[in-house]
Amino acid sequence: MTVFHGSTKIIKSPDVCHSFRPLDFGKGFYVTTNKAQASVWAKRKSVIEGEENAFVSVYEMKEDFSGLNCKDFGSDLSEWIDFVCACRDGKTDFEQYDLISGKVANDKVFRVVDMYHSGIWDKDRAIKEIRAYPNYDQIAFITQKAIDQILTFVSFEEF
């Protein structure tokens, strides 16, 4: 399977050490199966960091996860939203996994999660709202073991 990572740098040798803060699925190296999504993140990061460059690194991801502890939220938005909120609260439950995959909290979904997280909306309302948005995805490599076992750099594109 081909996956993509948006950044201001070409990442030929990804690692989990350069993750600055926990995101939706905790601290790790994030990729997506959606190239357009990765290019948006690359451009956004270049603006935030004041960089001129925006790159999408392309990887081949093996689908043999043997020996890895993986969590795939699939379409379970109820568990997903609680997990994302826990990560944002600084909880470290994500550390029990090597690889986590599921929906991404893009700009619109991020607002819904915030409404739920702050108690303004209940879970049913939040899940109903989330279902109205496109299904962008993300895969978080939590451990270096997962990266080394199943991710291989292929190429890059500049945007």
Coordinates of C-alpha atoms in Angstrom, one line a residue:
M1 CA 0.0 0.0 0.0
T2 CA 1.3 3.5 -0.8
V3 CA 1.2 6.1 1.9
F4 CA 2.2 9.8 2.2
H5 CA 3.7 12.2 4.7
G6 CA 3.6 16.0 4.3
S7 CA 6.4 18.1 5.7
T8 CA 8.8 20.9 5.0
K9 CA 11.5 18.3 4.5
I10 CA 12.0 15.1 2.5
I11 CA 11.9 12.3 5.1
K12 CA 13.9 9.4 3.7
S13 CA 14.5 7.8 7.1
P14 CA 11.4 8.4 9.3
D15 CA 11.6 8.1 13.0
V16 CA 9.4 8.6 16.1
C17 CA 12.0 10.8 17.8
H18 CA 11.2 13.9 15.9
S19 CA 7.5 14.0 16.9
F20 CA 7.1 17.2 18.8
R21 CA 3.8 16.6 20.5
P22 CA 1.1 14.1 20.8
L23 CA -1.5 14.4 18.0
D24 CA -4.8 12.5 17.5
F25 CA -3.2 9.1 18.2
G26 CA -0.3 10.3 20.4
K27 CA 3.3 10.9 19.6
G28 CA 4.6 9.3 16.5
F29 CA 5.3 9.5 12.7
Y30 CA 2.0 10.0 10.8
V31 CA 1.2 9.0 7.2
T32 CA -2.0 8.9 5.2
T33 CA -3.3 7.0 2.2
N34 CA -4.6 10.3 0.7
K35 CA -1.9 12.2 -1.3
A36 CA -4.0 15.4 -1.4
Q37 CA -4.4 15.3 2.4
A38 CA -0.6 15.0 2.8
S39 CA 0.0 17.9 0.4
V40 CA -2.4 20.1 2.4
W41 CA -0.5 19.3 5.6
A42 CA 2.9 20.0 3.9
K43 CA 1.7 23.4 2.7
R44 CA 0.2 24.2 6.1
K45 CA 3.4 23.2 7.9
S46 CA 5.5 25.4 5.6
V47 CA 3.3 28.4 6.5
I48 CA 3.5 27.7 10.2
E49 CA 7.2 27.2 10.2
G50 CA 7.9 30.0 7.8
E51 CA 9.6 27.6 5.3
E52 CA 9.4 27.9 1.5
N53 CA 9.5 24.2 0.9
A54 CA 6.6 21.8 1.1
F55 CA 7.2 18.1 0.3
V56 CA 5.2 14.9 0.3
S57 CA 7.3 11.9 0.9
V58 CA 6.0 8.7 -0.6
Y59 CA 6.4 5.3 1.1
E60 CA 5.5 1.7 0.5
M61 CA 3.9 0.2 3.5
K62 CA 3.9 -3.6 3.9
E63 CA 0.6 -5.1 5.0
D64 CA 2.2 -7.8 7.1
F65 CA 1.9 -6.5 10.7
S66 CA 3.0 -9.7 12.3
G67 CA 4.7 -9.1 15.7
L68 CA 3.2 -5.6 15.9
N69 CA 0.5 -4.5 18.3
C70 CA -1.9 -2.5 16.1
K71 CA -5.1 -0.6 16.7
D72 CA -7.5 0.2 13.8
F73 CA -10.5 2.3 14.7
G74 CA -12.1 1.6 11.4
S75 CA -15.6 3.1 11.5
D76 CA -15.9 3.0 15.3
L77 CA -16.2 6.7 15.9
S78 CA -17.3 6.3 19.6
E79 CA -14.0 4.7 20.7
W80 CA -12.1 6.9 18.3
I81 CA -13.3 10.2 19.7
D82 CA -12.6 9.1 23.3
F83 CA -9.1 8.0 22.3
V84 CA -8.4 11.3 20.5
C85 CA -9.6 13.3 23.6
A86 CA -7.5 11.2 25.9
C87 CA -4.4 11.8 23.8
R88 CA -5.1 15.6 23.8
D89 CA -5.4 15.4 27.6
G90 CA -1.9 14.0 27.8
K91 CA -2.8 10.4 28.5
T92 CA -0.4 7.8 27.2
D93 CA -2.6 4.9 26.3
F94 CA -1.3 5.1 22.8
E95 CA 2.1 3.8 24.0
Q96 CA 0.7 0.3 24.2
Y97 CA 0.5 0.1 20.4
D98 CA 3.1 0.0 17.6
L99 CA 0.7 1.3 14.9
I100 CA -2.6 3.1 15.2
S101 CA -5.0 3.9 12.2
G102 CA -8.3 5.6 11.8
K103 CA -10.0 8.9 10.9
V104 CA -8.1 12.1 11.0
A105 CA -9.4 15.2 12.8
N106 CA -9.1 17.7 9.9
D107 CA -10.2 21.3 10.4
K108 CA -13.9 20.6 10.5
V109 CA -13.7 17.4 12.5
F110 CA -11.3 19.0 14.9
R111 CA -13.9 21.6 15.8
V112 CA -16.5 18.8 16.5
V113 CA -14.0 17.0 18.7
D114 CA -13.4 20.2 20.6
M115 CA -17.1 20.7 21.1
Y116 CA -17.4 17.2 22.6
H117 CA -14.2 17.4 24.6
S118 CA -15.3 20.7 26.2
G119 CA -18.7 19.2 27.1
I120 CA -20.7 21.4 24.8
W121 CA -22.0 18.5 22.7
D122 CA -22.6 15.0 23.9
K123 CA -21.0 12.0 22.1
D124 CA -24.1 11.2 20.0
R125 CA -24.2 14.7 18.6
A126 CA -20.5 14.8 18.0
I127 CA -20.5 11.4 16.1
K128 CA -23.5 12.5 14.0
E129 CA -21.5 15.7 13.0
I130 CA -18.3 13.8 12.3
R131 CA -20.1 11.4 9.9
A132 CA -21.0 14.4 7.7
Y133 CA -17.3 15.0 6.8
P134 CA -15.1 13.2 4.3
N135 CA -13.2 10.2 5.5
Y136 CA -9.6 11.3 5.6
D137 CA -7.3 8.8 7.3
Q138 CA -4.1 8.7 9.2
I139 CA -1.7 6.0 10.3
A140 CA 0.5 6.7 13.3
F141 CA 3.7 4.8 13.7
I142 CA 4.2 4.9 17.5
T143 CA 7.3 2.8 17.6
Q144 CA 10.5 2.7 15.6
K145 CA 10.0 -1.1 15.3
A146 CA 6.9 -0.5 13.2
I147 CA 8.6 1.9 10.9
D148 CA 11.6 -0.3 10.4
Q149 CA 9.4 -3.4 9.8
I150 CA 6.9 -2.1 7.3
L151 CA 7.7 1.3 5.9
T152 CA 10.1 2.0 3.0
F153 CA 10.8 5.3 1.4
V154 CA 10.0 5.4 -2.4
S155 CA 10.2 9.0 -3.6
F156 CA 9.0 12.6 -2.9
E157 CA 7.1 15.4 -4.6
E158 CA 7.5 19.1 -4.0
F159 CA 4.4 21.3 -3.7

